[in-house]
PDB file of C-alpha atoms and ligand atoms in Angstrom:
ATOM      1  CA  UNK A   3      17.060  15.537  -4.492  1.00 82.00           C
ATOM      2  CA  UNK A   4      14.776  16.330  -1.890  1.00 85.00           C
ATOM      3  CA  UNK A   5      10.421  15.971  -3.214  1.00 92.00           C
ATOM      4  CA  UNK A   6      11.701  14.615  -6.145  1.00 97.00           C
ATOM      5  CA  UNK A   7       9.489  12.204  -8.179  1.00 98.00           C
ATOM      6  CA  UNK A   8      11.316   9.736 -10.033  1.00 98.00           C
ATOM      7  CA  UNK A   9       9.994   8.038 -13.026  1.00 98.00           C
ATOM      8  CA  UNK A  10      11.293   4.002 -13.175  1.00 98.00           C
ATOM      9  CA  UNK A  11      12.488   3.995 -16.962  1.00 98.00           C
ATOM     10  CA  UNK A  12      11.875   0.192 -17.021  1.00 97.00           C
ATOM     11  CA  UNK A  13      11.970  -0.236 -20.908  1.00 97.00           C
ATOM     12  CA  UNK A  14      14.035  -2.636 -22.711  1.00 97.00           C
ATOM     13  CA  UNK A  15      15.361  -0.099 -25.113  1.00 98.00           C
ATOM     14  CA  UNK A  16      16.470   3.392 -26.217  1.00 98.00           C
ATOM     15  CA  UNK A  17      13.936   3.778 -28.609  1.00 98.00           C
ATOM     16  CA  UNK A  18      11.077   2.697 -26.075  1.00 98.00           C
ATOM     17  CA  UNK A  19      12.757   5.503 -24.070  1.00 98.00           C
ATOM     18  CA  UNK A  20      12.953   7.988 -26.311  1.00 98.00           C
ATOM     19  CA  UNK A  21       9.227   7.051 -27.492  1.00 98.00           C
ATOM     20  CA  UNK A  22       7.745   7.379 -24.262  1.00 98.00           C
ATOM     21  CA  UNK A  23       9.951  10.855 -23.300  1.00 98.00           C
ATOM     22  CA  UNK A  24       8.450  12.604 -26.367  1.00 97.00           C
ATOM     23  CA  UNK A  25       5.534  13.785 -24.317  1.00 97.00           C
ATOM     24  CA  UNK A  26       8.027  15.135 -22.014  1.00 97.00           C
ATOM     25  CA  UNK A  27       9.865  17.971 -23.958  1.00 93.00           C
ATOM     26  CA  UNK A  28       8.670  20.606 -21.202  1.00 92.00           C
ATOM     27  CA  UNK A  29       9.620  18.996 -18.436  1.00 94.00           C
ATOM     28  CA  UNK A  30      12.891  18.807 -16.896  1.00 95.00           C
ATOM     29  CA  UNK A  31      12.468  15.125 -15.329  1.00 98.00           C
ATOM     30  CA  UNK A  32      14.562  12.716 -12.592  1.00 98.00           C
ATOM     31  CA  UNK A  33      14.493   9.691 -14.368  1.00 98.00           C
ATOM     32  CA  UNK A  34      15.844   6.049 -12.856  1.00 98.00           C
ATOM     33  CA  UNK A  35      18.210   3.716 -15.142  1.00 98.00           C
ATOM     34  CA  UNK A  36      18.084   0.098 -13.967  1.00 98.00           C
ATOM     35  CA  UNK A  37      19.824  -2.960 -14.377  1.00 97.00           C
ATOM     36  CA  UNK A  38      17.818  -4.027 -18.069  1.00 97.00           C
ATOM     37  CA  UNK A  39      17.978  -0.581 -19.512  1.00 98.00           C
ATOM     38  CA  UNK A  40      21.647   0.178 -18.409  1.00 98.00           C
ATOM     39  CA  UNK A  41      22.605  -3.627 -19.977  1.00 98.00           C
ATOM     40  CA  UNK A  42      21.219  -3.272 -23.224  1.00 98.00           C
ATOM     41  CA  UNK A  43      22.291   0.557 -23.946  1.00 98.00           C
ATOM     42  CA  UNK A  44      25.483   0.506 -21.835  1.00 98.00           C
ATOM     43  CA  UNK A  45      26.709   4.481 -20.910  1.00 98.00           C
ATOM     44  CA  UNK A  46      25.050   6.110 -24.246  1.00 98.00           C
ATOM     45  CA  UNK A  47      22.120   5.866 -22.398  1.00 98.00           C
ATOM     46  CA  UNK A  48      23.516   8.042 -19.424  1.00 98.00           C
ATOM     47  CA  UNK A  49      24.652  10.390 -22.043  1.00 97.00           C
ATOM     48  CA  UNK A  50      21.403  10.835 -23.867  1.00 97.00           C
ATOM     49  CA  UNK A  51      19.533  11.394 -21.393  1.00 98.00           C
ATOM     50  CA  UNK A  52      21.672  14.275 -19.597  1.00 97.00           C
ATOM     51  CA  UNK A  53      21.477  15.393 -23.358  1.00 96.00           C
ATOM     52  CA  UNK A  54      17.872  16.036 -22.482  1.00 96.00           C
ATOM     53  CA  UNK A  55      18.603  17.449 -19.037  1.00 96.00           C
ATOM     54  CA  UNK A  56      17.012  15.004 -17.197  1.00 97.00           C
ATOM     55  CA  UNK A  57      18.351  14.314 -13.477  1.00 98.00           C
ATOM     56  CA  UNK A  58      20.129  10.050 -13.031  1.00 98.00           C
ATOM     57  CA  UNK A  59      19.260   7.498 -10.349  1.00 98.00           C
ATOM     58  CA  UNK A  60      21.675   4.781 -12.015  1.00 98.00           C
ATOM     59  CA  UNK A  61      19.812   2.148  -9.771  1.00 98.00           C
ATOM     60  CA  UNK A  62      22.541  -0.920 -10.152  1.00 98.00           C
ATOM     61  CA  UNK A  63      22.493  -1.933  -6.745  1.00 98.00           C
ATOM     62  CA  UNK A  64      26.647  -3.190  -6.605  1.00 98.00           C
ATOM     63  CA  UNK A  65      27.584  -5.622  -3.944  1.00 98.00           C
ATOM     64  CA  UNK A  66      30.877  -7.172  -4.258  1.00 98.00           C
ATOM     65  CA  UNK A  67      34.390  -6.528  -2.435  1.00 98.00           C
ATOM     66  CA  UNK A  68      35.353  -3.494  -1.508  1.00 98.00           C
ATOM     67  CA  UNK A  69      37.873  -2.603  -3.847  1.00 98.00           C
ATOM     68  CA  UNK A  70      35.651  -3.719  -6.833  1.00 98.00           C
ATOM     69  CA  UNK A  71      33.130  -2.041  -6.029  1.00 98.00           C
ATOM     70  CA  UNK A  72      35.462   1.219  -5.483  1.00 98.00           C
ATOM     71  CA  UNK A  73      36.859   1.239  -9.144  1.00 98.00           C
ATOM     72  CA  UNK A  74      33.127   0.283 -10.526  1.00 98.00           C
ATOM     73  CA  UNK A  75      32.301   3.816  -8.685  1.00 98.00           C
ATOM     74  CA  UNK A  76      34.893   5.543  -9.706  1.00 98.00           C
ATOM     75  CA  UNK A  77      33.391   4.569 -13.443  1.00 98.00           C
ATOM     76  CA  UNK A  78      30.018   5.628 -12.681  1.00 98.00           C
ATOM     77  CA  UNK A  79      31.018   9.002 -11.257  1.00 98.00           C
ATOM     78  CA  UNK A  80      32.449  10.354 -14.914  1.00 97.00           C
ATOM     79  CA  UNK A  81      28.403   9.200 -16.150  1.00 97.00           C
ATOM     80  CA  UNK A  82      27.726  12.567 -14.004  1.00 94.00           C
ATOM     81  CA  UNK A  83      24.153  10.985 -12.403  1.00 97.00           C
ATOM     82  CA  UNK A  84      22.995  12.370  -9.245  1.00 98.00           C
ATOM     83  CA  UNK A  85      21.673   9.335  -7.461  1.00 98.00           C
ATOM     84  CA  UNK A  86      23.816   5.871  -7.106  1.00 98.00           C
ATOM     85  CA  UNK A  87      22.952   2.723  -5.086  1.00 98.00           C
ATOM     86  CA  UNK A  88      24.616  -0.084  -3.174  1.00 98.00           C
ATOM     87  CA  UNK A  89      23.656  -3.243  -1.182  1.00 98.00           C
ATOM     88  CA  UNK A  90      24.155  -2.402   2.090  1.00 98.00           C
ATOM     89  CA  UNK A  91      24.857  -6.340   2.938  1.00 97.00           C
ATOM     90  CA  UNK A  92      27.923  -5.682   1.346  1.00 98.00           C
ATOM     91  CA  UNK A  93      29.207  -4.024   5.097  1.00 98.00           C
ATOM     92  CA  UNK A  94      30.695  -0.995   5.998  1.00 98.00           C
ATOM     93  CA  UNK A  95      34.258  -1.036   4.140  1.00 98.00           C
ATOM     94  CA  UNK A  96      32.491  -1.856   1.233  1.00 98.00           C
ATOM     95  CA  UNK A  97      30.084   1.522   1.347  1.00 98.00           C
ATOM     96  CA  UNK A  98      32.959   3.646   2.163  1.00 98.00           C
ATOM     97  CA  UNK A  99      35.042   2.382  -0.429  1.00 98.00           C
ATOM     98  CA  UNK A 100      31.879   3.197  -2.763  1.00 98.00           C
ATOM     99  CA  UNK A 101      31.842   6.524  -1.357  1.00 98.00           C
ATOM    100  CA  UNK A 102      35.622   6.636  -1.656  1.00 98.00           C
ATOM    101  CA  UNK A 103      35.387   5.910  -5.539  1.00 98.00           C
ATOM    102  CA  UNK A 104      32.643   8.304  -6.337  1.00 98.00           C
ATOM    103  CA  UNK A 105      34.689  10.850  -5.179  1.00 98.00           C
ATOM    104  CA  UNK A 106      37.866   9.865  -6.612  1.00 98.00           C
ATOM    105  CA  UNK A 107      35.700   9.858 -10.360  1.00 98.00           C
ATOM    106  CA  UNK A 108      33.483  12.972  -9.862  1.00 98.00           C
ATOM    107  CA  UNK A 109      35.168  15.270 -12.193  1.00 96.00           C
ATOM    108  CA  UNK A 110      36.199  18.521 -11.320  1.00 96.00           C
ATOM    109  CA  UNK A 111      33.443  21.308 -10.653  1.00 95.00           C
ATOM    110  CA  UNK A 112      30.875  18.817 -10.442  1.00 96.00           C
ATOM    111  CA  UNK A 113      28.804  17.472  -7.643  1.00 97.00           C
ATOM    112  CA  UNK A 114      29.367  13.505  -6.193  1.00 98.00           C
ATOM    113  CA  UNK A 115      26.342  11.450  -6.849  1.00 98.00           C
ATOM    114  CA  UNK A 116      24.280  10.951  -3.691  1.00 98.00           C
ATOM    115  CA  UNK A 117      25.057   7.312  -3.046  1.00 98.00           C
ATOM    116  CA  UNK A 118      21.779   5.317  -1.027  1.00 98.00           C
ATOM    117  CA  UNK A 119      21.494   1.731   0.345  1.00 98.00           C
ATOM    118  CA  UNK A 120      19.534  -0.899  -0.332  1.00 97.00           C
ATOM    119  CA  UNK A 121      18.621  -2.590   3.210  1.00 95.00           C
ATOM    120  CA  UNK A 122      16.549  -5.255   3.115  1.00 92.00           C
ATOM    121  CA  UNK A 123      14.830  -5.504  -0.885  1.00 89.00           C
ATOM    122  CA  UNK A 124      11.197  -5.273  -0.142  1.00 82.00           C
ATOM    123  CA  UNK A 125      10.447  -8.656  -2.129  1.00 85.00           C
ATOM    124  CA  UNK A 126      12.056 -10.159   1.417  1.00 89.00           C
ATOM    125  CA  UNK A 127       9.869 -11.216   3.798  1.00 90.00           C
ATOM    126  CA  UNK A 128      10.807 -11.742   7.609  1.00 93.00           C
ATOM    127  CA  UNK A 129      10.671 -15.438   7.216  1.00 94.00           C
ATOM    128  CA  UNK A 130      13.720 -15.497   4.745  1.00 94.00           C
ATOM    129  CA  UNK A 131      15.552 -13.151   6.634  1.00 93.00           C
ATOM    130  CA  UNK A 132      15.312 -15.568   9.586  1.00 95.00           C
ATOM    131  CA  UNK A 133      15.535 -18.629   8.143  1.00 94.00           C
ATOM    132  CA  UNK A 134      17.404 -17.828   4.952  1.00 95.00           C
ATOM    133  CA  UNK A 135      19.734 -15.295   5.905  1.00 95.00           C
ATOM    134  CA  UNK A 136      19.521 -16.530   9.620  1.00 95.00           C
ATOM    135  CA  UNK A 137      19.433 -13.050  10.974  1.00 95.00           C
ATOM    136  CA  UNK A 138      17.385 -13.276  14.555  1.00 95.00           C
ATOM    137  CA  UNK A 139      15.621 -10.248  14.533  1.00 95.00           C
ATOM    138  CA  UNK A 140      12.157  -8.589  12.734  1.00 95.00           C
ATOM    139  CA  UNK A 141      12.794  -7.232   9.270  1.00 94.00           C
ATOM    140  CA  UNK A 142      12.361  -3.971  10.480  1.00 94.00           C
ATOM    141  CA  UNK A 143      15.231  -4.532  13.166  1.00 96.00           C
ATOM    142  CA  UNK A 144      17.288  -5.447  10.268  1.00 96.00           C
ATOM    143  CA  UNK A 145      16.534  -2.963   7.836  1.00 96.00           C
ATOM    144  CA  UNK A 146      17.912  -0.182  10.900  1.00 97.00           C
ATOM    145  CA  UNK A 147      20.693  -1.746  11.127  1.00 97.00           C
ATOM    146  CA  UNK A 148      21.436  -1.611   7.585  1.00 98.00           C
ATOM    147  CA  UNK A 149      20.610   1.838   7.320  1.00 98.00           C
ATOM    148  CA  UNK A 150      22.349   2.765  10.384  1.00 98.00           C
ATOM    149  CA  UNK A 151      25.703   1.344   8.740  1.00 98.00           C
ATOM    150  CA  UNK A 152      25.024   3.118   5.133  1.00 98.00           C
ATOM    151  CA  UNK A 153      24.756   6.416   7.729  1.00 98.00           C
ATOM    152  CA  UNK A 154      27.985   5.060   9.538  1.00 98.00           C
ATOM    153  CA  UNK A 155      29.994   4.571   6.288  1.00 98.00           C
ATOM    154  CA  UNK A 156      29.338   8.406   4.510  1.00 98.00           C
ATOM    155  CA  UNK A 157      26.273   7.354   2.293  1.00 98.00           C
ATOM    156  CA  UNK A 158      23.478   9.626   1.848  1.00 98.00           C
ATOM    157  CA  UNK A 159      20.483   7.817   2.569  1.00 98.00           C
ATOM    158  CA  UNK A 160      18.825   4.251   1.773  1.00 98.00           C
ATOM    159  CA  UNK A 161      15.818   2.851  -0.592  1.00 97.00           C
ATOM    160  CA  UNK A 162      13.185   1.688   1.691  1.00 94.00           C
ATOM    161  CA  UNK A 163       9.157   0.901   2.203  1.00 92.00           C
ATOM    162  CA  UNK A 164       7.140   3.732   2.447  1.00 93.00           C
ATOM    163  CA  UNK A 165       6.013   2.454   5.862  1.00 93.00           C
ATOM    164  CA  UNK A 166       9.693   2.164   7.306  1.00 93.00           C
ATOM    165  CA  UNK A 167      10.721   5.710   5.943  1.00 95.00           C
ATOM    166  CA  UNK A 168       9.400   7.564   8.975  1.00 96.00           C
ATOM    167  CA  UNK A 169      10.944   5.186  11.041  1.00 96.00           C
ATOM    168  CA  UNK A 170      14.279   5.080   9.482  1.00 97.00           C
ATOM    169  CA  UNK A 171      14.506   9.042   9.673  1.00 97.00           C
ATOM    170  CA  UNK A 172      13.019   9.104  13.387  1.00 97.00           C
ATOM    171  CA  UNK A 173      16.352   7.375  14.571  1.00 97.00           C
ATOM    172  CA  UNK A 174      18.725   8.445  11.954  1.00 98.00           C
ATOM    173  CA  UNK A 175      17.778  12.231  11.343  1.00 97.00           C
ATOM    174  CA  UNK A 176      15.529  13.626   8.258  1.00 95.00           C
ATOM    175  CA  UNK A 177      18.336  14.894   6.454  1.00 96.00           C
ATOM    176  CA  UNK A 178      19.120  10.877   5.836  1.00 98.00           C
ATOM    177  CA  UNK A 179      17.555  10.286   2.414  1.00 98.00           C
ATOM    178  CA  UNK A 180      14.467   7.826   1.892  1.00 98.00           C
ATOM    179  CA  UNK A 181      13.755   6.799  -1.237  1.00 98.00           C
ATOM    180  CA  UNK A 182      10.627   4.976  -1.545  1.00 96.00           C
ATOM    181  CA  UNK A 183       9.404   2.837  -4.632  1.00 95.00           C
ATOM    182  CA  UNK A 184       6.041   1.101  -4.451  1.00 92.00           C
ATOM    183  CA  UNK A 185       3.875   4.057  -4.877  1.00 95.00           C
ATOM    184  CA  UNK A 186       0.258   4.466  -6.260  1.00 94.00           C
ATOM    185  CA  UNK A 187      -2.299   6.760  -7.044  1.00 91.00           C
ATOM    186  CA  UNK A 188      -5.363   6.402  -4.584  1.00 81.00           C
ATOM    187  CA  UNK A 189      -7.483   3.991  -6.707  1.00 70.00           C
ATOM    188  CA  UNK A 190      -5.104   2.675  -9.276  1.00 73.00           C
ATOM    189  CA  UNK A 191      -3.494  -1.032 -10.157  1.00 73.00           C
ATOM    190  CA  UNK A 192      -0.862  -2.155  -7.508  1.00 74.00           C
ATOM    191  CA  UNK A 193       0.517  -4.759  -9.873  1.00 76.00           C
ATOM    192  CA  UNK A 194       2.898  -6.815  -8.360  1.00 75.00           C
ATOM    193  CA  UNK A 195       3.892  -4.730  -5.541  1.00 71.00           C
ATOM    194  CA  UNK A 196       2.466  -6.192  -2.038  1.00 73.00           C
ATOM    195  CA  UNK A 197       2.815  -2.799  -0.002  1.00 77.00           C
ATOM    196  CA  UNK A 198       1.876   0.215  -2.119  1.00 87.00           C
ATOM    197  CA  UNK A 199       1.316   3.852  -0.566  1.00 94.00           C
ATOM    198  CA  UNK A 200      -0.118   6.791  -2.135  1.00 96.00           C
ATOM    199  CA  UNK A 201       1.926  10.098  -2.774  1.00 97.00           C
ATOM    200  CA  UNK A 202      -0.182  11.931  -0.245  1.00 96.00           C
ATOM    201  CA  UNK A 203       0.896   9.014   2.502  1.00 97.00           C
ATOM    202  CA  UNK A 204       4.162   9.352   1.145  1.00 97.00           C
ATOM    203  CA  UNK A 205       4.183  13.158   1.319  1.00 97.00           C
ATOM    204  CA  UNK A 206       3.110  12.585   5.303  1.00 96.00           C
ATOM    205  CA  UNK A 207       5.886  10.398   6.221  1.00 96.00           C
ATOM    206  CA  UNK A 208       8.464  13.110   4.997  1.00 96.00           C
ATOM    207  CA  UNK A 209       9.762  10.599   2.309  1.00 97.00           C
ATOM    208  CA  UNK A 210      12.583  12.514   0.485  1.00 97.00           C
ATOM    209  CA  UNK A 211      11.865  11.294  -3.105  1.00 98.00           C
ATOM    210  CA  UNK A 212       9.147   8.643  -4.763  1.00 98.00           C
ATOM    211  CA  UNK A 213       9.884   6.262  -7.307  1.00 97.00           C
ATOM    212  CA  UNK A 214       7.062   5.638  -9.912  1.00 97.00           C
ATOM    213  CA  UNK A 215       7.362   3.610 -12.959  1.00 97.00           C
ATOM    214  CA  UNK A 216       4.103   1.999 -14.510  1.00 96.00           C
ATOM    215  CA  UNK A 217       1.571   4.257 -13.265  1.00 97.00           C
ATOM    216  CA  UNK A 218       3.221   6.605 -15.294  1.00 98.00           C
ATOM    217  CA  UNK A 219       5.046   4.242 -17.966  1.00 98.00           C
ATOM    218  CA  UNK A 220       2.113   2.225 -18.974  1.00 97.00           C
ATOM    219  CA  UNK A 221      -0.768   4.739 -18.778  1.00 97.00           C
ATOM    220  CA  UNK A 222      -2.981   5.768 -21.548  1.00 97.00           C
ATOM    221  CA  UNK A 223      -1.794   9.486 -21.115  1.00 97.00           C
ATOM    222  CA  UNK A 224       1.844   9.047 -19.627  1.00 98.00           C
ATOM    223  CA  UNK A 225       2.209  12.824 -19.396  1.00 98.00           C
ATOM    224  CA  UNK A 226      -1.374  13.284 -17.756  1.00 97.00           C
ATOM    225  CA  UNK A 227      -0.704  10.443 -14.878  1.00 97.00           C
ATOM    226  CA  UNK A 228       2.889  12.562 -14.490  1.00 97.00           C
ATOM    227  CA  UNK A 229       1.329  15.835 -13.562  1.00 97.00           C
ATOM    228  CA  UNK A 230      -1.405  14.251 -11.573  1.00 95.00           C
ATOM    229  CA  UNK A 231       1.319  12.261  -9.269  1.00 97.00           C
ATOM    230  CA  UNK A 232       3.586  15.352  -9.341  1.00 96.00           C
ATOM    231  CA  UNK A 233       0.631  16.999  -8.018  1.00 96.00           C
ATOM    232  CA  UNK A 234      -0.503  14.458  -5.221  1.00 95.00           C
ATOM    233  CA  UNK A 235       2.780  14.401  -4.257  1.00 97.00           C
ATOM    234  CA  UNK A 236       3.661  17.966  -3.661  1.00 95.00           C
ATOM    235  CA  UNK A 237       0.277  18.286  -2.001  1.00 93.00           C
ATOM    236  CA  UNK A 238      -1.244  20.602  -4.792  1.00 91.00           C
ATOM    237  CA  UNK A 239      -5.207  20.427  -5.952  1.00 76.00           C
ATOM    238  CA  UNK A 240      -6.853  21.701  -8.537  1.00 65.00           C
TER     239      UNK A 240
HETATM  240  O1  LIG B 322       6.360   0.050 -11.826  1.00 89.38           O
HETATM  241  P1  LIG B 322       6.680   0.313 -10.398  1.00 89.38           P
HETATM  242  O2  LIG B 322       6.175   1.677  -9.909  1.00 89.38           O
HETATM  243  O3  LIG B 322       6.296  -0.812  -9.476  1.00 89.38           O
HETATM  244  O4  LIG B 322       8.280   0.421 -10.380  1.00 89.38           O
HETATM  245  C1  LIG B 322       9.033   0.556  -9.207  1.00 89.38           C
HETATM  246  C2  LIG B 322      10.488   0.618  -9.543  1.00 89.38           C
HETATM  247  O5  LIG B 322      11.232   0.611  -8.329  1.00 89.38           O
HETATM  248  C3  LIG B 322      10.997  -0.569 -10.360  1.00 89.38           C
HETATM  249  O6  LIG B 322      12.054  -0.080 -11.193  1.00 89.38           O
HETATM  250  C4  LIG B 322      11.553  -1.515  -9.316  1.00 89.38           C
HETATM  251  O7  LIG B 322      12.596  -2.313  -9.803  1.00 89.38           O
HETATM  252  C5  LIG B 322      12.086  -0.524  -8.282  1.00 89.38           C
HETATM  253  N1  LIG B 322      12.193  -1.050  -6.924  1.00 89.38           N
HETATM  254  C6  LIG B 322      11.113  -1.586  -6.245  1.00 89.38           C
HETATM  255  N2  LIG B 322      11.284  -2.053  -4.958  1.00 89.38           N
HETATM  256  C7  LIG B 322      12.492  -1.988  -4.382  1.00 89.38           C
HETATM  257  C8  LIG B 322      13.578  -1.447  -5.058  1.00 89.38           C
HETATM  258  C9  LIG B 322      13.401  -0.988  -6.348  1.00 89.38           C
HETATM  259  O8  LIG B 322      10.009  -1.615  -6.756  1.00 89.38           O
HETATM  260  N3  LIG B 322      12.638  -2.398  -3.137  1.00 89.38           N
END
């Protein structure tokens, strides 16, 4: 888990998958699953792609009550991924009981997923966490707390910016995972994201893993822009 670069496998399909993973025969990759690609292909996806040996964030994000949310777990678990997610605004009962089902679904003589929090979604802004959420403190206040709980409750770590990673860990201990999306290469398209870090800057902060999708999705030479990342990120230069 820990340096790992994850490649976002935001595609609407299996066969855009499986297009864009032909370059990729060599390379034993941690891919994520989100919310489209998991809805269109349902668990064949899952299946597939351990077919190919590749390592599973299964990035669904669940928030609902606790016991749903155990026996959704409990479902994931027999998928075999490595890396599951929850809302942490869901509260502490609710993470345990995901923790709770994970275990009760891992089958025998395998590992438990790592299970991480979301905090605070970076697409929220302090404003609407004080005025829409009516929480009275900074964003970054809130976002400890969160992860704080997700530590509390038996997860493994939480998704977060890459400038609140070194933060997070200062107060909760670097063996807490940070997972950090948002990440460019120096001199490349941000996109959409408002906050975006290089892999060196992420390297620095002692992020745990990095989550990349269209820098390496949507570049001319998908397996190129891989290596190069992969290579910024674990501080190697040619
Ligand atoms: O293409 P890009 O590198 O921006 O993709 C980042 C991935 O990380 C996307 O799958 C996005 O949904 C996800 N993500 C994010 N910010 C979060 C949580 C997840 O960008 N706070």
């Amino acid at each position: 888990m820990k340096d790992s670069l994850i490649i976002a496998l935001d595609f609407p399909g299996k066969s855009q998958v499986m297009e864009f993973l032909k370059p990729f025969e060599q390379e034993q990759l941690f891919v994520k699953v989100g919310m489209e690609l998991f809805y269109a292909e349902g668990p064949s996806i899952i299946e597939e792609l351990k077919k190919q040996n590749h390592k599973i964030f299964l990035d669904l994000k669940l928030h609902d009550i606790p016991n749903t949310v155990k026996s959704a777990m409990k479902v994931l678990a027999g998928l075999n991924c490595d890396l599951v997610n929850v809302h942490a605004a869901g509260g502490l009962e609710m993470m345990a009981a995901a923790i709770e089902g994970l275990d009760a679904g891992t089958p025998s003589g395998l590992k438990r997923p790592d299970c991480i929090a979301v905090t605070q979604l970076t697409s929220t802004s302090e404003i609407q966490v004080n005025s829409e959420q009516l929480i009275g403190v900074s964003l970054q206040e809130s976002v400890l707390n969160y992860a704080a709980l997700a530590k509390k409750s038996g997860l493994n770590g939480v998704v977060c910016s890459p400038y609140e990673a070194r933060f997070i860990q200062g107060q909760l201990g670097t063996e807490f995972l940070t997972v950090t999306p948002g990440i460019r290469p120096a001199a490349s398209s941000q996109q959409d994201q408002k906050r975006t870090a290089t892999p060196e800057f992420a390297r620095e902060q002692g992020i745990s893993a990095i989550v990349v999708g269209r820098p390496i999705t949507r570049a001319a030479n998908p397996l190129e822009s891989y290596l190069k990342i992969k290579n910024e990120w674990k501080g190697v230069y040619q």
